[in-house]
């Protein structure tokens, strides 16, 4: 169930610059959260649960959230996009004020967030959870117009459907090319799960076709597990070209669907360009990004190292050894909420331990995973040695099937915590 636009805006109006006297009588400290994705929605809810006196406002540009995890299954024709979409009715039911609007400005000195229509929201603490934006132009030839022809599909929604339609429309025997970026980027195993599920689509629907993965890296997440599964499931169909063998794409030409590397040119029938990324734009506007384009944070509180009283969680943050994943965003959301509740009460936040698990599907009934535990060490989030692990290198097919089922269960849990 999702909120109607009118309800969303109506709730929004109530929160905007409420008169100070009324607020003093009824309300505690104000936390504004920008971005209602895995990080922001989970953080807003955790704050309300930890301390109901905190007045929490969630600013989100869309009325419906479209989740990226499992969107590769949509591209591979195994799932519908509607299974990825969630409304905010339950979030509102928790007593969180929803504002459906784009946040366009932050005045860190005055402690206000400005919305696209000019309204201003005052805060005592601000949480930025805007996810990623594409670095348009960082890859020569790849701009917003090019993405309409060579989709990135790295934000789920129309782009996901565009890539799926292109694959469905392609003649059997066509060349599909995926270009994978250098680190850091959203979802380190994501390009390789996508390659797997596109390979599965081609194997079952267009078996004369070929899939080439051009990579700007020599190594990637869960590499041995992926490569062993590819050799077993997609021999001769899927080829991965690492950086050292000419994999780095240096420019693209949307007019001819050509991807150029230092070693040559590849003309595709379908080209999925996963371009370089950066923190969502509002983080930059707030002055919370450094020269890398991402946001340095204190690993205990997630407070920006550049802007006091502004916390950054999820993909936008530089979280040390933690990958940019929905699981990590959720884990950071809870730690950040606990730290903010403690700070607002005048206390000292405890040292957190955060966890992450990333499941990937190599085929519909073949799952693999990597898990880690992280704690602040020397000003960064570092791996707790010996605490994580990978799926075993060799395992009976039943174990891989069980991991695929666990992946689905994880998705239900994580979306339930954010939106359910
Ligand atoms: C193909 C693919 C597969 C993936 N698979 C997995 C997986 O299996 N497991 C996993 O853990 N992770 C996976 N991920 C990664 C996961 O999607 C991200 O890490 C996660 O979404 C990050 O959460 P976030 O809250 O930082 O950002 P998001 O979830 O992207 O949320 C950001 C929200 O902020 C809003 N927003 C941005 N700017 C503004 C603004 N100025 N004003 C108002 N609203 C704003 C956006 O509309 C959006 O709703 C996958 C990603 C991809 C691309």
CSV table of C-alpha atoms and ligand atoms in Angstrom, one decimal:
chain,number,residue,atom,x,y,z
A,1,UNK,CA,0.0,0.0,0.0
A,2,UNK,CA,1.4,3.4,-0.8
A,3,UNK,CA,0.3,6.9,0.2
A,4,UNK,CA,-1.6,9.0,-2.2
A,5,UNK,CA,0.2,12.1,-3.4
A,6,UNK,CA,-2.3,14.3,-1.6
A,7,UNK,CA,-1.8,12.5,1.8
A,8,UNK,CA,2.0,12.7,1.3
A,9,UNK,CA,1.9,16.4,0.7
A,10,UNK,CA,-0.7,17.0,3.4
A,11,UNK,CA,1.5,15.3,6.0
A,12,UNK,CA,4.4,17.3,4.6
A,13,UNK,CA,2.8,20.6,5.1
A,14,UNK,CA,2.3,20.0,8.8
A,15,UNK,CA,6.1,19.7,9.4
A,16,UNK,CA,7.4,22.7,7.5
A,17,UNK,CA,8.7,25.4,9.8
A,18,UNK,CA,6.2,24.7,12.6
A,19,UNK,CA,5.9,27.7,14.9
A,20,UNK,CA,8.5,27.5,17.6
A,21,UNK,CA,6.1,28.0,20.5
A,22,UNK,CA,3.8,25.1,19.4
A,23,UNK,CA,6.9,22.9,18.9
A,24,UNK,CA,8.2,23.7,22.3
A,25,UNK,CA,5.0,22.5,23.9
A,26,UNK,CA,4.7,19.3,21.9
A,27,UNK,CA,7.9,18.2,20.5
A,28,UNK,CA,11.5,17.1,21.2
A,29,UNK,CA,14.6,17.5,19.1
A,30,UNK,CA,14.1,17.6,15.3
A,31,UNK,CA,15.9,15.1,13.0
A,32,UNK,CA,15.5,15.5,9.2
A,33,UNK,CA,16.4,12.6,7.0
A,34,UNK,CA,17.0,13.2,3.3
A,35,UNK,CA,16.5,10.1,1.1
A,36,UNK,CA,13.9,7.4,1.8
A,37,UNK,CA,15.9,4.4,0.5
A,38,UNK,CA,17.4,1.5,2.4
A,39,UNK,CA,19.5,3.9,4.6
A,40,UNK,CA,17.1,6.8,5.1
A,41,UNK,CA,13.8,5.0,5.7
A,42,UNK,CA,15.5,2.5,8.1
A,43,UNK,CA,17.2,5.3,10.0
A,44,UNK,CA,14.0,7.3,10.3
A,45,UNK,CA,12.2,4.3,11.7
A,46,UNK,CA,15.0,3.3,14.1
A,47,UNK,CA,15.1,6.9,15.5
A,48,UNK,CA,11.3,6.8,16.3
A,49,UNK,CA,11.7,3.4,17.9
A,50,UNK,CA,14.7,4.4,20.0
A,51,UNK,CA,13.2,7.7,21.2
A,52,UNK,CA,9.6,8.6,20.4
A,53,UNK,CA,10.2,12.2,21.5
A,54,UNK,CA,12.4,12.9,18.5
A,55,UNK,CA,10.5,14.6,15.8
A,56,UNK,CA,11.5,12.8,12.6
A,57,UNK,CA,10.9,14.2,9.1
A,58,UNK,CA,11.7,12.1,6.0
A,59,UNK,CA,12.3,14.0,2.8
A,60,UNK,CA,12.0,11.7,-0.3
A,61,UNK,CA,11.7,12.8,-3.9
A,62,UNK,CA,9.6,9.8,-5.1
A,63,UNK,CA,6.2,8.6,-3.8
A,64,UNK,CA,7.3,5.0,-4.5
A,65,UNK,CA,10.7,3.5,-3.8
A,66,UNK,CA,12.1,1.1,-6.4
A,67,UNK,CA,14.7,-1.3,-5.0
A,68,UNK,CA,17.9,-2.3,-6.8
A,69,UNK,CA,18.5,-5.7,-5.1
A,70,UNK,CA,16.9,-8.3,-7.3
A,71,UNK,CA,16.6,-5.8,-10.2
A,72,UNK,CA,19.1,-7.9,-12.1
A,73,UNK,CA,16.4,-10.7,-12.0
A,74,UNK,CA,14.0,-8.2,-13.5
A,75,UNK,CA,16.5,-7.6,-16.3
A,76,UNK,CA,16.9,-11.3,-16.8
A,77,UNK,CA,13.1,-11.8,-17.2
A,78,UNK,CA,12.7,-13.7,-13.9
A,79,UNK,CA,10.8,-11.1,-11.9
A,80,UNK,CA,8.5,-8.1,-12.5
A,81,UNK,CA,9.5,-4.5,-11.5
A,82,UNK,CA,6.4,-4.3,-9.3
A,83,UNK,CA,8.0,-6.7,-6.9
A,84,UNK,CA,10.7,-4.1,-6.4
A,85,UNK,CA,8.4,-1.2,-5.5
A,86,UNK,CA,7.4,0.0,-2.1
A,87,UNK,CA,5.3,2.8,-0.7
A,88,UNK,CA,5.7,4.8,2.5
A,89,UNK,CA,2.4,4.3,4.3
A,90,UNK,CA,3.9,2.2,7.1
A,91,UNK,CA,6.7,4.7,7.6
A,92,UNK,CA,4.1,7.4,8.1
A,93,UNK,CA,2.2,5.1,10.5
A,94,UNK,CA,5.2,5.1,12.7
A,95,UNK,CA,4.7,8.8,13.3
A,96,UNK,CA,7.3,10.0,10.9
A,97,UNK,CA,6.4,13.1,8.9
A,98,UNK,CA,6.9,12.5,5.2
A,99,UNK,CA,7.7,15.2,2.8
A,100,UNK,CA,7.6,14.2,-0.8
A,101,UNK,CA,10.0,16.7,-2.4
A,102,UNK,CA,13.5,17.1,-3.7
A,103,UNK,CA,15.9,18.6,-1.1
A,104,UNK,CA,17.9,21.2,-3.1
A,105,UNK,CA,19.9,23.0,-0.4
A,106,UNK,CA,21.4,22.7,3.1
A,107,UNK,CA,22.4,25.7,5.2
A,108,UNK,CA,24.7,24.0,7.8
A,109,UNK,CA,25.1,27.2,9.8
A,110,UNK,CA,21.3,27.9,10.1
A,111,UNK,CA,20.6,24.2,10.3
A,112,UNK,CA,17.9,24.1,7.6
A,113,UNK,CA,17.2,22.0,4.5
A,114,UNK,CA,15.7,23.8,1.5
A,115,UNK,CA,13.2,22.0,-0.7
A,116,UNK,CA,12.7,22.4,-4.5
A,117,UNK,CA,9.7,24.7,-3.9
A,118,UNK,CA,11.6,27.0,-1.5
A,119,UNK,CA,10.2,25.6,1.8
A,120,UNK,CA,12.8,25.3,4.6
A,121,UNK,CA,12.9,22.5,7.2
A,122,UNK,CA,14.8,23.3,10.4
A,123,UNK,CA,16.8,20.5,12.1
A,124,UNK,CA,18.9,19.8,15.1
A,125,UNK,CA,20.6,16.8,13.4
A,126,UNK,CA,20.4,16.1,9.6
A,127,UNK,CA,20.9,12.6,8.1
A,128,UNK,CA,21.8,12.5,4.4
A,129,UNK,CA,21.0,9.2,2.7
A,130,UNK,CA,20.8,10.1,-1.0
A,131,UNK,CA,22.4,7.1,-2.5
A,132,UNK,CA,24.4,7.6,-5.7
A,133,UNK,CA,24.4,9.9,-8.7
A,134,UNK,CA,26.1,9.1,-12.0
A,135,UNK,CA,29.2,11.0,-12.9
A,136,UNK,CA,28.0,12.1,-16.3
A,137,UNK,CA,30.8,12.7,-18.7
A,138,UNK,CA,33.4,10.9,-16.5
A,139,UNK,CA,33.4,8.2,-19.2
A,140,UNK,CA,33.9,10.0,-22.5
A,141,UNK,CA,30.6,9.9,-24.6
A,142,UNK,CA,28.4,8.8,-21.7
A,143,UNK,CA,25.9,11.4,-20.8
A,144,UNK,CA,22.1,11.4,-20.0
A,145,UNK,CA,21.2,11.1,-23.7
A,146,UNK,CA,23.6,8.1,-24.1
A,147,UNK,CA,21.9,6.4,-21.1
A,148,UNK,CA,18.7,6.4,-23.1
A,149,UNK,CA,20.4,4.1,-25.6
A,150,UNK,CA,23.1,2.4,-23.6
A,151,UNK,CA,21.3,2.0,-20.2
A,152,UNK,CA,23.2,1.9,-16.9
A,153,UNK,CA,20.2,0.4,-15.0
A,154,UNK,CA,22.2,1.3,-11.8
A,155,UNK,CA,19.2,3.1,-10.4
A,156,UNK,CA,16.2,0.8,-10.6
A,157,UNK,CA,13.1,1.8,-12.5
A,158,UNK,CA,12.8,2.9,-16.1
A,159,UNK,CA,16.4,2.1,-16.8
A,160,UNK,CA,15.9,-1.5,-15.6
A,161,UNK,CA,13.0,-2.0,-17.9
A,162,UNK,CA,14.8,-0.4,-20.9
A,163,UNK,CA,17.7,-2.9,-20.6
A,164,UNK,CA,15.3,-5.8,-20.3
A,165,UNK,CA,13.3,-4.6,-23.4
A,166,UNK,CA,16.5,-4.3,-25.4
A,167,UNK,CA,17.5,-7.8,-24.5
A,168,UNK,CA,14.1,-9.2,-25.4
A,169,UNK,CA,14.2,-7.3,-28.7
A,170,UNK,CA,17.7,-8.5,-29.7
A,171,UNK,CA,18.0,-11.1,-32.4
A,172,UNK,CA,19.5,-14.5,-31.4
A,173,UNK,CA,23.2,-14.3,-32.1
A,174,UNK,CA,23.8,-10.7,-30.9
A,175,UNK,CA,26.6,-9.4,-28.8
A,176,UNK,CA,25.7,-8.0,-25.4
A,177,UNK,CA,28.4,-5.9,-23.6
A,178,UNK,CA,28.5,-4.9,-20.0
A,179,UNK,CA,31.0,-2.3,-19.0
A,180,UNK,CA,31.9,-2.5,-15.2
A,181,UNK,CA,33.5,0.5,-13.4
A,182,UNK,CA,36.5,0.9,-11.2
A,183,UNK,CA,36.1,1.0,-7.4
A,184,UNK,CA,34.3,2.4,-5.5
A,185,UNK,CA,30.8,2.0,-6.8
A,186,UNK,CA,27.4,0.8,-5.6
A,187,UNK,CA,27.1,-2.9,-5.1
A,188,UNK,CA,30.5,-4.5,-5.8
A,189,UNK,CA,29.1,-7.9,-6.8
A,190,UNK,CA,26.2,-6.3,-8.8
A,191,UNK,CA,27.8,-6.2,-12.3
A,192,UNK,CA,28.7,-9.9,-12.0
A,193,UNK,CA,25.3,-11.0,-10.8
A,194,UNK,CA,23.9,-9.0,-13.7
A,195,UNK,CA,26.3,-10.8,-16.1
A,196,UNK,CA,25.1,-14.1,-14.7
A,197,UNK,CA,21.4,-13.4,-15.0
A,198,UNK,CA,21.8,-12.0,-18.5
A,199,UNK,CA,23.8,-15.1,-19.4
A,200,UNK,CA,21.0,-17.2,-18.0
A,201,UNK,CA,18.5,-15.3,-20.2
A,202,UNK,CA,20.6,-15.7,-23.3
A,203,UNK,CA,21.3,-19.4,-22.6
A,204,UNK,CA,17.6,-20.2,-22.3
A,205,UNK,CA,16.2,-17.7,-24.9
A,206,UNK,CA,18.9,-16.7,-27.4
A,207,UNK,CA,21.6,-19.4,-27.2
A,208,UNK,CA,23.6,-18.2,-30.2
A,209,UNK,CA,24.3,-14.9,-28.5
A,210,UNK,CA,27.4,-13.9,-26.6
A,211,UNK,CA,28.0,-11.7,-23.4
A,212,UNK,CA,31.2,-9.8,-23.0
A,213,UNK,CA,32.0,-8.1,-19.6
A,214,UNK,CA,34.6,-5.3,-20.1
A,215,UNK,CA,36.0,-4.5,-16.6
A,216,UNK,CA,38.0,-1.5,-15.3
A,217,UNK,CA,39.4,-3.9,-12.6
A,218,UNK,CA,41.5,-7.0,-12.4
A,219,UNK,CA,39.7,-8.4,-9.4
A,220,UNK,CA,36.1,-8.3,-8.1
A,221,UNK,CA,33.8,-9.4,-5.3
A,222,UNK,CA,33.2,-13.2,-4.9
A,223,UNK,CA,35.3,-13.6,-8.1
A,224,UNK,CA,36.3,-17.3,-7.7
A,225,UNK,CA,32.8,-18.3,-6.9
A,226,UNK,CA,31.4,-16.4,-9.9
A,227,UNK,CA,34.0,-17.7,-12.2
A,228,UNK,CA,33.6,-21.3,-11.1
A,229,UNK,CA,29.8,-21.0,-11.6
A,230,UNK,CA,30.3,-19.3,-15.1
A,231,UNK,CA,32.5,-22.2,-16.2
A,232,UNK,CA,29.9,-24.6,-15.1
A,233,UNK,CA,26.8,-22.9,-16.3
A,234,UNK,CA,27.7,-20.5,-19.2
A,235,UNK,CA,30.8,-22.0,-20.9
A,236,UNK,CA,31.5,-20.2,-24.2
A,237,UNK,CA,28.7,-17.7,-23.6
A,238,UNK,CA,30.1,-15.3,-21.0
A,239,UNK,CA,33.6,-13.8,-21.3
A,240,UNK,CA,35.1,-11.5,-18.7
A,241,UNK,CA,37.9,-9.2,-19.8
A,242,UNK,CA,39.9,-7.7,-16.9
A,243,UNK,CA,41.7,-4.4,-16.9
A,244,UNK,CA,45.1,-6.0,-17.6
A,245,UNK,CA,43.7,-7.7,-20.8
A,246,UNK,CA,42.1,-4.5,-22.2
A,247,UNK,CA,38.9,-4.4,-20.2
A,248,UNK,CA,38.8,-0.8,-19.2
A,249,UNK,CA,36.3,1.1,-21.4
A,250,UNK,CA,37.7,4.6,-22.2
A,251,UNK,CA,34.8,5.9,-24.4
A,252,UNK,CA,31.5,5.0,-25.8
A,253,UNK,CA,29.6,6.0,-28.9
A,254,UNK,CA,25.8,5.7,-28.5
A,255,UNK,CA,25.2,6.3,-32.2
A,256,UNK,CA,26.9,3.0,-33.1
A,257,UNK,CA,26.7,1.2,-29.7
A,258,UNK,CA,30.5,1.0,-29.7
A,259,UNK,CA,32.6,0.7,-26.6
A,260,UNK,CA,36.3,1.6,-27.0
A,261,UNK,CA,39.1,0.3,-24.8
A,262,UNK,CA,42.9,0.8,-25.1
A,263,UNK,CA,43.0,-2.5,-26.9
A,264,UNK,CA,40.3,-2.1,-29.4
A,265,UNK,CA,36.6,-1.5,-30.2
A,266,UNK,CA,33.5,-3.6,-29.5
A,267,UNK,CA,30.3,-3.0,-31.3
A,268,UNK,CA,27.3,-4.3,-29.3
A,269,UNK,CA,23.7,-5.1,-30.1
A,270,UNK,CA,22.9,-4.3,-26.5
A,271,UNK,CA,25.3,-2.2,-24.3
A,272,UNK,CA,24.9,-1.9,-20.5
A,273,UNK,CA,27.3,0.8,-19.4
A,274,UNK,CA,27.7,0.9,-15.6
A,275,UNK,CA,29.5,4.3,-15.3
A,276,UNK,CA,31.6,5.9,-12.5
A,277,UNK,CA,29.5,7.2,-9.6
A,278,UNK,CA,29.5,9.7,-6.7
A,279,UNK,CA,27.4,10.5,-3.7
A,280,UNK,CA,23.9,11.8,-4.4
A,281,UNK,CA,24.1,15.5,-5.3
A,282,UNK,CA,22.6,16.9,-2.1
A,283,UNK,CA,25.6,15.6,-0.2
A,284,UNK,CA,27.9,17.7,-2.4
A,285,UNK,CA,25.5,20.7,-2.1
A,286,UNK,CA,25.7,20.3,1.7
A,287,UNK,CA,29.5,20.5,1.6
A,288,UNK,CA,29.8,16.9,2.9
A,289,UNK,CA,31.8,15.4,0.0
A,290,UNK,CA,35.5,15.5,-0.4
A,291,UNK,CA,37.5,15.4,-3.7
A,292,UNK,CA,36.6,11.8,-4.2
A,293,UNK,CA,32.9,12.7,-4.6
A,294,UNK,CA,32.0,10.7,-1.5
A,295,UNK,CA,31.4,11.7,2.1
A,296,UNK,CA,34.0,11.1,4.8
A,297,UNK,CA,32.4,10.2,8.1
A,298,UNK,CA,33.1,9.5,11.7
A,299,UNK,CA,32.8,5.7,11.9
A,300,UNK,CA,31.1,5.7,15.4
A,301,UNK,CA,28.4,8.4,14.7
A,302,UNK,CA,28.4,8.7,10.9
A,303,UNK,CA,28.7,12.4,11.5
A,304,UNK,CA,30.3,14.1,8.5
A,305,UNK,CA,34.0,14.9,9.0
A,306,UNK,CA,33.3,18.1,7.0
A,307,UNK,CA,30.0,19.4,8.4
A,308,UNK,CA,28.9,19.3,12.0
A,309,UNK,CA,25.4,17.9,12.9
A,310,UNK,CA,25.1,16.4,9.4
A,311,UNK,CA,25.3,12.5,9.3
A,312,UNK,CA,25.8,10.5,6.1
A,313,UNK,CA,24.8,6.9,5.7
A,314,UNK,CA,24.5,4.4,2.9
A,315,UNK,CA,26.1,4.5,-0.5
A,316,UNK,CA,27.0,8.2,-0.2
A,317,UNK,CA,29.4,7.6,2.8
A,318,UNK,CA,33.0,6.5,2.8
A,319,UNK,CA,32.5,3.6,5.1
A,320,UNK,CA,36.0,2.1,5.0
A,321,UNK,CA,35.9,-1.7,4.4
A,322,UNK,CA,32.1,-1.7,4.2
A,323,UNK,CA,30.8,-2.2,0.7
A,324,UNK,CA,28.0,0.1,-0.7
A,325,UNK,CA,25.1,-2.3,-0.3
A,326,UNK,CA,21.5,-2.2,1.0
A,327,UNK,CA,22.5,-4.4,3.9
A,328,UNK,CA,25.3,-2.1,4.8
A,329,UNK,CA,23.0,1.0,4.5
A,330,UNK,CA,20.5,-0.7,6.8
A,331,UNK,CA,23.2,-1.6,9.3
A,332,UNK,CA,24.6,2.0,9.2
A,333,UNK,CA,21.1,3.4,9.6
A,334,UNK,CA,20.6,1.6,12.9
A,335,UNK,CA,24.0,2.6,14.3
A,336,UNK,CA,23.6,6.2,13.2
A,337,UNK,CA,20.1,6.4,14.7
A,338,UNK,CA,21.5,5.0,18.0
A,339,UNK,CA,24.4,7.5,18.0
A,340,UNK,CA,22.0,10.5,17.2
A,341,UNK,CA,19.6,9.5,20.0
A,342,UNK,CA,22.5,9.3,22.4
A,343,UNK,CA,24.0,12.6,21.3
A,344,UNK,CA,20.6,14.4,21.5
A,345,UNK,CA,20.3,13.1,25.1
A,346,UNK,CA,23.8,14.5,25.9
A,347,UNK,CA,25.5,11.1,26.0
A,348,UNK,CA,28.5,9.5,24.3
A,349,UNK,CA,27.7,7.0,21.6
A,350,UNK,CA,29.0,3.4,22.0
A,351,UNK,CA,31.5,1.8,19.7
A,352,UNK,CA,29.3,0.0,17.1
A,353,UNK,CA,29.8,-3.3,15.3
A,354,UNK,CA,28.2,-3.4,11.9
A,355,UNK,CA,27.4,-6.3,9.6
A,356,UNK,CA,26.9,-6.9,5.9
A,357,UNK,CA,26.0,-9.9,3.8
A,358,UNK,CA,25.7,-9.7,0.0
A,359,UNK,CA,23.9,-12.4,-1.8
A,360,UNK,CA,24.1,-12.8,-5.5
A,361,UNK,CA,22.2,-15.0,-7.9
A,362,UNK,CA,24.3,-16.8,-10.5
A,363,UNK,CA,21.2,-18.5,-11.8
A,364,UNK,CA,17.6,-18.5,-10.5
A,365,UNK,CA,18.3,-21.4,-8.2
A,366,UNK,CA,22.0,-20.8,-7.6
A,367,UNK,CA,23.0,-18.3,-4.8
A,368,UNK,CA,26.4,-17.3,-3.4
A,369,UNK,CA,27.2,-14.8,-0.6
A,370,UNK,CA,29.9,-12.9,1.2
A,371,UNK,CA,29.6,-11.6,4.8
A,372,UNK,CA,31.6,-9.3,6.9
A,373,UNK,CA,31.6,-7.6,10.4
A,374,UNK,CA,33.1,-4.1,10.8
A,375,UNK,CA,34.1,-1.9,13.7
A,376,UNK,CA,35.8,1.5,14.0
A,377,UNK,CA,39.5,1.2,13.8
A,378,UNK,CA,41.9,4.2,13.3
A,379,UNK,CA,39.1,6.5,12.3
A,380,UNK,CA,37.7,4.1,9.7
A,381,UNK,CA,35.3,1.1,9.6
A,382,UNK,CA,37.6,-1.9,9.3
A,383,UNK,CA,37.0,-5.7,8.9
A,384,UNK,CA,36.8,-7.6,12.2
A,385,UNK,CA,39.4,-10.3,11.3
A,386,UNK,CA,37.9,-13.8,11.0
A,387,UNK,CA,34.3,-12.7,11.5
A,388,UNK,CA,33.1,-12.8,7.9
A,389,UNK,CA,33.3,-15.3,5.1
A,390,UNK,CA,32.3,-16.5,1.7
A,391,UNK,CA,30.1,-19.4,0.5
A,392,UNK,CA,32.3,-22.5,0.2
A,393,UNK,CA,34.3,-22.8,-3.1
A,394,UNK,CA,32.8,-26.3,-3.7
A,395,UNK,CA,29.4,-27.2,-2.5
A,396,UNK,CA,26.6,-29.5,-3.5
A,397,UNK,CA,24.0,-27.9,-5.8
A,398,UNK,CA,21.5,-28.1,-2.9
A,399,UNK,CA,23.6,-25.6,-0.9
A,400,UNK,CA,23.6,-23.1,-3.8
A,401,UNK,CA,19.8,-23.6,-4.0
A,402,UNK,CA,19.4,-22.9,-0.3
A,403,UNK,CA,21.4,-19.7,-0.7
A,404,UNK,CA,19.1,-18.5,-3.5
A,405,UNK,CA,16.2,-19.0,-1.1
A,406,UNK,CA,18.0,-17.2,1.7
A,407,UNK,CA,18.6,-14.3,-0.7
A,408,UNK,CA,14.8,-13.9,-1.2
A,409,UNK,CA,14.2,-14.1,2.5
A,410,UNK,CA,16.9,-11.4,3.1
A,411,UNK,CA,15.1,-9.2,0.6
A,412,UNK,CA,11.8,-9.6,2.4
A,413,UNK,CA,13.4,-8.7,5.7
A,414,UNK,CA,15.4,-5.7,4.6
A,415,UNK,CA,12.5,-4.2,2.6
A,416,UNK,CA,10.3,-5.0,5.6
A,417,UNK,CA,12.5,-3.1,8.0
A,418,UNK,CA,12.6,0.0,5.6
A,419,UNK,CA,9.0,0.0,4.3
A,420,UNK,CA,6.9,-2.9,5.7
B,1,LIG,C1,21.8,-4.0,-9.8
B,1,LIG,C2,22.0,-3.8,-8.4
B,1,LIG,C3,21.8,-4.9,-7.5
B,1,LIG,C4,22.0,-4.7,-6.1
B,1,LIG,N1,21.9,-5.8,-5.3
B,1,LIG,C5,22.1,-5.7,-4.0
B,1,LIG,C6,21.9,-6.8,-3.1
B,1,LIG,O1,21.6,-7.9,-3.6
B,1,LIG,N2,22.1,-6.6,-1.8
B,1,LIG,C7,22.5,-5.4,-1.3
B,1,LIG,O2,22.6,-5.3,-0.1
B,1,LIG,N3,22.6,-4.3,-2.1
B,1,LIG,C8,22.4,-4.4,-3.4
B,1,LIG,N4,22.5,-3.3,-4.2
B,1,LIG,C9,23.0,-2.0,-3.6
B,1,LIG,C10,21.8,-1.2,-3.0
B,1,LIG,O3,20.8,-1.0,-3.9
B,1,LIG,C11,22.4,0.1,-2.5
B,1,LIG,O4,23.6,-0.1,-1.8
B,1,LIG,C12,21.3,0.8,-1.6
B,1,LIG,O5,20.2,1.1,-2.3
B,1,LIG,C13,21.9,2.0,-0.9
B,1,LIG,O6,21.0,2.6,0.0
B,1,LIG,P1,20.9,4.2,0.2
B,1,LIG,O7,19.9,4.4,1.2
B,1,LIG,O8,22.3,4.7,0.4
B,1,LIG,O9,20.5,4.7,-1.3
B,1,LIG,P2,19.1,4.4,-2.0
B,1,LIG,O10,18.5,3.1,-1.6
B,1,LIG,O11,19.4,4.6,-3.5
B,1,LIG,O12,18.1,5.5,-1.5
B,1,LIG,C14,18.4,6.9,-1.8
B,1,LIG,C15,17.0,7.6,-1.8
B,1,LIG,O13,17.3,9.0,-1.7
B,1,LIG,C16,16.4,9.7,-2.5
B,1,LIG,N5,17.0,11.0,-2.8
B,1,LIG,C17,18.2,11.2,-3.3
B,1,LIG,N6,18.5,12.6,-3.3
B,1,LIG,C18,17.4,13.2,-2.8
B,1,LIG,C19,17.1,14.6,-2.6
B,1,LIG,N7,18.0,15.5,-2.9
B,1,LIG,N8,15.9,14.8,-2.0
B,1,LIG,C20,15.0,13.8,-1.7
B,1,LIG,N9,15.3,12.5,-1.9
B,1,LIG,C21,16.5,12.2,-2.5
B,1,LIG,C22,16.2,8.8,-3.8
B,1,LIG,O14,15.0,9.1,-4.4
B,1,LIG,C23,16.2,7.4,-3.1
B,1,LIG,O15,14.9,7.0,-2.8
B,1,LIG,C24,22.3,-3.4,-5.6
B,1,LIG,C25,22.5,-2.3,-6.4
B,1,LIG,C26,22.3,-2.5,-7.8
B,1,LIG,C27,22.5,-1.3,-8.7
